mmCIF file of C-alpha atoms and ligand atoms in Angstrom:
data_model
loop_
_atom_site.group_PDB
_atom_site.id
_atom_site.type_symbol
_atom_site.label_atom_id
_atom_site.label_comp_id
_atom_site.label_asym_id
_atom_site.label_seq_id
_atom_site.Cartn_x
_atom_site.Cartn_y
_atom_site.Cartn_z
ATOM 1 C CA UNK A 4 -85.441 164.080 -92.460
ATOM 2 C CA UNK A 5 -86.545 164.628 -96.232
ATOM 3 C CA UNK A 6 -89.455 162.259 -97.312
ATOM 4 C CA UNK A 7 -86.955 160.917 -99.867
ATOM 5 C CA UNK A 8 -84.540 159.679 -96.570
ATOM 6 C CA UNK A 9 -87.696 157.365 -95.575
ATOM 7 C CA UNK A 10 -88.758 156.383 -99.301
ATOM 8 C CA UNK A 11 -85.400 155.102 -99.754
ATOM 9 C CA UNK A 12 -85.204 153.161 -96.273
ATOM 10 C CA UNK A 13 -88.668 151.376 -97.380
ATOM 11 C CA UNK A 14 -87.281 150.706 -101.237
ATOM 12 C CA UNK A 15 -84.427 149.152 -100.065
ATOM 13 C CA UNK A 16 -85.554 147.105 -97.113
ATOM 14 C CA UNK A 17 -83.636 149.010 -94.549
ATOM 15 C CA UNK A 18 -86.325 148.788 -91.795
ATOM 16 C CA UNK A 19 -84.088 147.806 -89.078
ATOM 17 C CA UNK A 20 -86.692 149.376 -86.602
ATOM 18 C CA UNK A 21 -89.381 147.026 -87.708
ATOM 19 C CA UNK A 22 -90.180 144.118 -85.006
ATOM 20 C CA UNK A 23 -92.226 141.099 -85.550
ATOM 21 C CA UNK A 24 -93.306 141.228 -81.856
ATOM 22 C CA UNK A 25 -95.425 143.255 -80.125
ATOM 23 C CA UNK A 26 -93.654 145.958 -78.250
ATOM 24 C CA UNK A 27 -93.561 145.542 -74.342
ATOM 25 C CA UNK A 28 -94.285 148.847 -73.584
ATOM 26 C CA UNK A 29 -97.559 148.214 -75.335
ATOM 27 C CA UNK A 30 -98.294 144.970 -73.702
ATOM 28 C CA UNK A 31 -97.405 145.945 -70.041
ATOM 29 C CA UNK A 32 -99.100 149.352 -70.357
ATOM 30 C CA UNK A 33 -102.149 149.028 -72.439
ATOM 31 C CA UNK A 34 -104.823 149.549 -69.650
ATOM 32 C CA UNK A 35 -102.701 152.630 -68.577
ATOM 33 C CA UNK A 36 -102.873 154.187 -72.245
ATOM 34 C CA UNK A 37 -106.550 153.243 -72.642
ATOM 35 C CA UNK A 38 -107.909 153.729 -68.964
ATOM 36 C CA UNK A 39 -109.504 150.160 -69.724
ATOM 37 C CA UNK A 40 -111.668 151.645 -72.048
ATOM 38 C CA UNK A 41 -112.396 150.667 -75.978
ATOM 39 C CA UNK A 42 -110.474 153.658 -77.418
ATOM 40 C CA UNK A 43 -109.420 154.932 -80.669
ATOM 41 C CA UNK A 44 -105.657 155.435 -80.804
ATOM 42 C CA UNK A 45 -103.572 157.596 -82.777
ATOM 43 C CA UNK A 46 -99.998 156.052 -83.916
ATOM 44 C CA UNK A 47 -97.980 158.672 -85.701
ATOM 45 C CA UNK A 48 -95.376 157.486 -87.913
ATOM 46 C CA UNK A 49 -96.702 154.068 -87.478
ATOM 47 C CA UNK A 50 -94.730 152.047 -90.228
ATOM 48 C CA UNK A 51 -96.096 148.709 -90.349
ATOM 49 C CA UNK A 52 -95.968 148.152 -86.827
ATOM 50 C CA UNK A 53 -97.148 144.914 -85.355
ATOM 51 C CA UNK A 54 -98.639 146.981 -82.302
ATOM 52 C CA UNK A 55 -101.360 148.286 -84.696
ATOM 53 C CA UNK A 56 -102.703 144.724 -84.833
ATOM 54 C CA UNK A 57 -102.256 143.979 -81.143
ATOM 55 C CA UNK A 58 -104.523 147.220 -80.397
ATOM 56 C CA UNK A 59 -107.049 146.183 -83.047
ATOM 57 C CA UNK A 60 -107.173 142.533 -81.402
ATOM 58 C CA UNK A 61 -107.674 143.824 -78.026
ATOM 59 C CA UNK A 62 -110.851 145.751 -79.270
ATOM 60 C CA UNK A 63 -109.470 149.248 -80.026
ATOM 61 C CA UNK A 64 -109.876 151.269 -83.078
ATOM 62 C CA UNK A 65 -106.457 152.443 -84.441
ATOM 63 C CA UNK A 66 -105.679 155.170 -86.572
ATOM 64 C CA UNK A 67 -101.841 155.266 -88.079
ATOM 65 C CA UNK A 68 -100.190 157.959 -89.947
ATOM 66 C CA UNK A 69 -97.308 157.164 -92.439
ATOM 67 C CA UNK A 70 -95.578 158.771 -95.138
ATOM 68 C CA UNK A 71 -94.301 155.909 -97.103
ATOM 69 C CA UNK A 72 -97.005 154.045 -99.318
ATOM 70 C CA UNK A 73 -95.168 151.052 -99.613
ATOM 71 C CA UNK A 74 -95.025 150.671 -95.782
ATOM 72 C CA UNK A 75 -98.779 150.927 -95.691
ATOM 73 C CA UNK A 76 -99.325 148.279 -98.820
ATOM 74 C CA UNK A 77 -96.915 145.869 -96.933
ATOM 75 C CA UNK A 78 -98.888 146.438 -93.361
ATOM 76 C CA UNK A 79 -102.205 145.296 -95.065
ATOM 77 C CA UNK A 80 -100.405 142.386 -97.323
ATOM 78 C CA UNK A 81 -98.715 141.019 -94.531
ATOM 79 C CA UNK A 82 -102.021 140.900 -92.328
ATOM 80 C CA UNK A 83 -103.982 139.516 -95.351
ATOM 81 C CA UNK A 84 -106.522 142.564 -95.357
ATOM 82 C CA UNK A 85 -107.991 144.057 -98.334
ATOM 83 C CA UNK A 86 -108.581 147.722 -97.158
ATOM 84 C CA UNK A 87 -110.862 150.370 -98.950
ATOM 85 C CA UNK A 88 -108.692 153.104 -100.263
ATOM 86 C CA UNK A 89 -110.157 156.891 -100.377
ATOM 87 C CA UNK A 90 -107.725 159.555 -101.624
ATOM 88 C CA UNK A 91 -108.202 162.978 -100.114
ATOM 89 C CA UNK A 92 -106.409 166.051 -100.620
ATOM 90 C CA UNK A 93 -103.835 165.604 -97.595
ATOM 91 C CA UNK A 94 -104.170 161.847 -97.161
ATOM 92 C CA UNK A 95 -104.908 158.626 -98.465
ATOM 93 C CA UNK A 96 -107.155 156.685 -96.190
ATOM 94 C CA UNK A 97 -106.794 152.809 -95.914
ATOM 95 C CA UNK A 98 -109.239 151.358 -93.934
ATOM 96 C CA UNK A 99 -109.879 147.448 -93.073
ATOM 97 C CA UNK A 100 -112.227 146.929 -90.083
ATOM 98 C CA UNK A 101 -111.033 148.828 -87.164
ATOM 99 C CA UNK A 102 -107.589 149.648 -88.790
ATOM 100 C CA UNK A 103 -107.137 153.033 -90.580
ATOM 101 C CA UNK A 104 -103.777 154.091 -91.992
ATOM 102 C CA UNK A 105 -103.743 157.496 -93.181
ATOM 103 C CA UNK A 106 -101.005 157.678 -96.006
ATOM 104 C CA UNK A 107 -99.747 161.289 -95.640
ATOM 105 C CA UNK A 108 -97.318 163.400 -94.066
ATOM 106 C CA UNK A 109 -97.819 163.739 -90.335
ATOM 107 C CA UNK A 110 -97.273 167.430 -90.292
ATOM 108 C CA UNK A 111 -99.837 167.927 -93.119
ATOM 109 C CA UNK A 112 -102.970 166.021 -91.418
ATOM 110 C CA UNK A 113 -105.640 167.894 -89.631
ATOM 111 C CA UNK A 114 -107.983 167.060 -86.748
ATOM 112 C CA UNK A 115 -110.439 166.608 -89.610
ATOM 113 C CA UNK A 116 -108.425 163.849 -91.401
ATOM 114 C CA UNK A 117 -107.549 162.044 -88.339
ATOM 115 C CA UNK A 118 -111.167 162.361 -86.446
ATOM 116 C CA UNK A 119 -111.713 161.906 -82.539
ATOM 117 C CA UNK A 120 -108.980 159.962 -80.924
ATOM 118 C CA UNK A 121 -108.686 159.092 -77.425
ATOM 119 C CA UNK A 122 -104.899 158.506 -76.770
ATOM 120 C CA UNK A 123 -101.533 158.041 -78.884
ATOM 121 C CA UNK A 124 -98.844 155.667 -78.981
ATOM 122 C CA UNK A 125 -95.183 156.771 -80.042
ATOM 123 C CA UNK A 126 -92.621 154.137 -80.231
ATOM 124 C CA UNK A 127 -89.693 155.217 -82.977
ATOM 125 C CA UNK A 128 -91.528 158.574 -84.138
ATOM 126 C CA UNK A 129 -90.284 161.289 -81.835
ATOM 127 C CA UNK A 130 -86.886 159.516 -81.873
ATOM 128 C CA UNK A 131 -86.995 159.266 -85.480
ATOM 129 C CA UNK A 132 -87.115 162.862 -86.101
ATOM 130 C CA UNK A 133 -83.986 165.401 -85.929
ATOM 131 C CA UNK A 134 -84.037 167.802 -83.055
ATOM 132 C CA UNK A 135 -85.126 170.561 -85.396
ATOM 133 C CA UNK A 136 -88.199 168.931 -86.187
ATOM 134 C CA UNK A 137 -89.228 167.547 -82.650
ATOM 135 C CA UNK A 138 -90.827 170.758 -81.634
ATOM 136 C CA UNK A 139 -93.157 170.977 -84.092
ATOM 137 C CA UNK A 140 -93.736 167.203 -83.842
ATOM 138 C CA UNK A 141 -94.724 167.390 -80.226
ATOM 139 C CA UNK A 142 -97.045 170.665 -80.830
ATOM 140 C CA UNK A 143 -98.764 168.907 -83.782
ATOM 141 C CA UNK A 144 -99.201 165.548 -81.968
ATOM 142 C CA UNK A 145 -100.754 167.705 -79.168
ATOM 143 C CA UNK A 146 -103.072 169.722 -81.506
ATOM 144 C CA UNK A 147 -104.491 166.313 -82.516
ATOM 145 C CA UNK A 148 -105.546 165.057 -79.015
ATOM 146 C CA UNK A 149 -108.090 166.155 -76.857
ATOM 147 C CA UNK A 150 -107.570 167.446 -73.150
ATOM 148 C CA UNK A 151 -107.142 164.332 -71.027
ATOM 149 C CA UNK A 152 -105.479 161.937 -73.562
ATOM 150 C CA UNK A 153 -102.761 159.895 -72.414
ATOM 151 C CA UNK A 154 -99.714 159.238 -74.713
ATOM 152 C CA UNK A 155 -97.598 156.211 -74.358
ATOM 153 C CA UNK A 156 -94.045 157.451 -75.576
ATOM 154 C CA UNK A 157 -90.816 155.010 -76.029
ATOM 155 C CA UNK A 158 -87.606 157.288 -75.999
ATOM 156 C CA UNK A 159 -84.173 156.166 -76.416
ATOM 157 C CA UNK A 160 -81.154 157.906 -74.791
ATOM 158 C CA UNK A 161 -77.434 157.259 -75.633
ATOM 159 C CA UNK A 162 -74.126 158.850 -76.123
ATOM 160 C CA UNK A 163 -74.513 160.653 -79.670
ATOM 161 C CA UNK A 164 -71.434 162.377 -79.694
ATOM 162 C CA UNK A 165 -69.712 159.767 -81.862
ATOM 163 C CA UNK A 166 -72.652 158.936 -83.740
ATOM 164 C CA UNK A 167 -76.178 160.193 -85.168
ATOM 165 C CA UNK A 168 -79.430 158.831 -85.604
ATOM 166 C CA UNK A 169 -82.232 157.976 -86.662
ATOM 167 C CA UNK A 170 -82.718 156.838 -84.078
ATOM 168 C CA UNK A 171 -81.935 159.959 -82.186
ATOM 169 C CA UNK A 172 -80.758 160.173 -78.509
ATOM 170 C CA UNK A 173 -83.784 161.879 -76.821
ATOM 171 C CA UNK A 174 -82.850 162.658 -73.085
ATOM 172 C CA UNK A 175 -85.188 162.674 -69.938
ATOM 173 C CA UNK A 176 -84.804 166.626 -69.676
ATOM 174 C CA UNK A 177 -86.050 166.892 -73.238
ATOM 175 C CA UNK A 178 -89.026 164.928 -72.673
ATOM 176 C CA UNK A 179 -89.782 167.025 -69.576
ATOM 177 C CA UNK A 180 -88.976 170.401 -71.522
ATOM 178 C CA UNK A 181 -91.029 169.370 -74.597
ATOM 179 C CA UNK A 182 -94.025 167.794 -72.895
ATOM 180 C CA UNK A 183 -93.959 169.335 -69.598
ATOM 181 C CA UNK A 184 -95.975 172.423 -70.239
ATOM 182 C CA UNK A 185 -98.744 170.788 -71.644
ATOM 183 C CA UNK A 186 -98.948 167.168 -70.002
ATOM 184 C CA UNK A 187 -98.541 165.472 -66.734
ATOM 185 C CA UNK A 188 -95.055 163.368 -66.901
ATOM 186 C CA UNK A 189 -94.912 159.995 -65.652
ATOM 187 C CA UNK A 190 -91.810 157.607 -66.307
ATOM 188 C CA UNK A 191 -93.446 154.019 -66.363
ATOM 189 C CA UNK A 192 -89.737 152.097 -67.097
ATOM 190 C CA UNK A 193 -86.304 152.799 -67.807
ATOM 191 C CA UNK A 194 -83.420 150.733 -68.449
ATOM 192 C CA UNK A 195 -80.694 149.235 -70.721
ATOM 193 C CA UNK A 196 -82.384 147.835 -73.596
ATOM 194 C CA UNK A 197 -81.257 145.143 -76.425
ATOM 195 C CA UNK A 198 -84.032 146.086 -78.733
ATOM 196 C CA UNK A 199 -81.306 148.335 -80.707
ATOM 197 C CA UNK A 200 -78.168 148.058 -82.899
ATOM 198 C CA UNK A 201 -74.900 146.941 -81.736
ATOM 199 C CA UNK A 202 -73.658 150.483 -82.382
ATOM 200 C CA UNK A 203 -76.272 151.894 -79.749
ATOM 201 C CA UNK A 204 -75.683 149.048 -77.550
ATOM 202 C CA UNK A 205 -72.031 150.273 -77.425
ATOM 203 C CA UNK A 206 -73.016 153.784 -76.915
ATOM 204 C CA UNK A 207 -74.894 152.607 -73.824
ATOM 205 C CA UNK A 208 -78.425 153.037 -75.215
ATOM 206 C CA UNK A 209 -81.189 153.356 -72.217
ATOM 207 C CA UNK A 210 -84.728 153.164 -73.226
ATOM 208 C CA UNK A 211 -87.594 154.756 -71.159
ATOM 209 C CA UNK A 212 -91.208 154.455 -71.271
ATOM 210 C CA UNK A 213 -93.583 157.652 -70.535
ATOM 211 C CA UNK A 214 -97.022 158.236 -69.814
ATOM 212 C CA UNK A 215 -97.791 161.581 -70.733
ATOM 213 C CA UNK A 216 -101.381 162.891 -69.938
ATOM 214 C CA UNK A 217 -102.433 166.004 -71.975
ATOM 215 C CA UNK A 218 -103.705 168.922 -69.820
HETATM 216 C C1 SAM B 9 -88.376 154.595 -87.102
HETATM 217 S S1 SAM B 9 -89.612 154.120 -88.053
HETATM 218 C C2 SAM B 9 -90.985 153.712 -86.980
HETATM 219 C C3 SAM B 9 -92.240 152.986 -87.380
HETATM 220 C C4 SAM B 9 -93.056 152.632 -86.319
HETATM 221 N N1 SAM B 9 -93.147 153.341 -85.560
HETATM 222 C C5 SAM B 9 -92.523 151.259 -85.601
HETATM 223 O O1 SAM B 9 -92.136 151.257 -84.456
HETATM 224 O O2 SAM B 9 -92.324 150.453 -86.334
HETATM 225 C C6 SAM B 9 -90.348 155.944 -88.670
HETATM 226 C C7 SAM B 9 -91.488 155.796 -89.669
HETATM 227 O O3 SAM B 9 -92.036 157.112 -89.687
HETATM 228 C C8 SAM B 9 -92.404 157.293 -90.976
HETATM 229 N N2 SAM B 9 -92.465 158.723 -91.391
HETATM 230 C C9 SAM B 9 -91.097 159.468 -91.482
HETATM 231 N N3 SAM B 9 -91.530 160.956 -91.448
HETATM 232 C C10 SAM B 9 -92.990 160.849 -91.695
HETATM 233 C C11 SAM B 9 -93.780 161.832 -91.665
HETATM 234 N N4 SAM B 9 -93.412 163.235 -91.728
HETATM 235 N N5 SAM B 9 -95.014 161.641 -91.484
HETATM 236 C C12 SAM B 9 -95.421 160.407 -91.448
HETATM 237 N N6 SAM B 9 -94.665 159.153 -91.601
HETATM 238 C C13 SAM B 9 -93.386 159.552 -91.483
HETATM 239 C C14 SAM B 9 -91.226 156.534 -91.877
HETATM 240 O O4 SAM B 9 -91.600 156.285 -93.247
HETATM 241 C C15 SAM B 9 -91.086 155.145 -91.254
HETATM 242 O O5 SAM B 9 -91.954 154.310 -91.388
#
């Protein structure tokens, strides 16, 4: 998608993916993601997700990456936090306590920008991207992570013949194809979900939660 698409969604308040509650995949699987250790968690395409705050309150450091400045401003304003802001060549770094958001294009940020991370969480990031962008998204995500790092990934699959995303349908086969060569792939949960629009419920949307461990 063009950056303008996302700018427009935020400018017009069309952020139907945003949830006021913590995602169930996170609360159910935090220990699997962090191996029970204090971790630095990478959250690509983070929006203003409340899951970031959940991670921070559980004692972890968080580094989110979000393209749209408005989303980053809303995130800190909604949590009454006054971040320090440092502008860099590829990313503007917002930081308040253990929460960092890099306002940048995910595809531009480097390991130097992100720093050391232990694991990653993807909810509505891979499935926000059209098929032609998903290969380079997965390669870039893997480049930012060390060997052994777990990724908690939530995907959505539905009959997309009559409708198209975002969110885009991502099949089980696609998860195996894209991550299988570089990661151990384990599915933690699978089933119908109500956490989608009526349009996707009618299209039979099913959600899967995956734990991918980078070789
Ligand atoms: C579907 S939303 C999901 C947000 C968040 N993960 C959540 O669960 O609420 C996708 C987000 O990715 C951001 N985004 C899209 N393309 C991006 C890119 N290339 N780099 C960084 N962020 C991007 C959008 O602005 C949007 O906030």
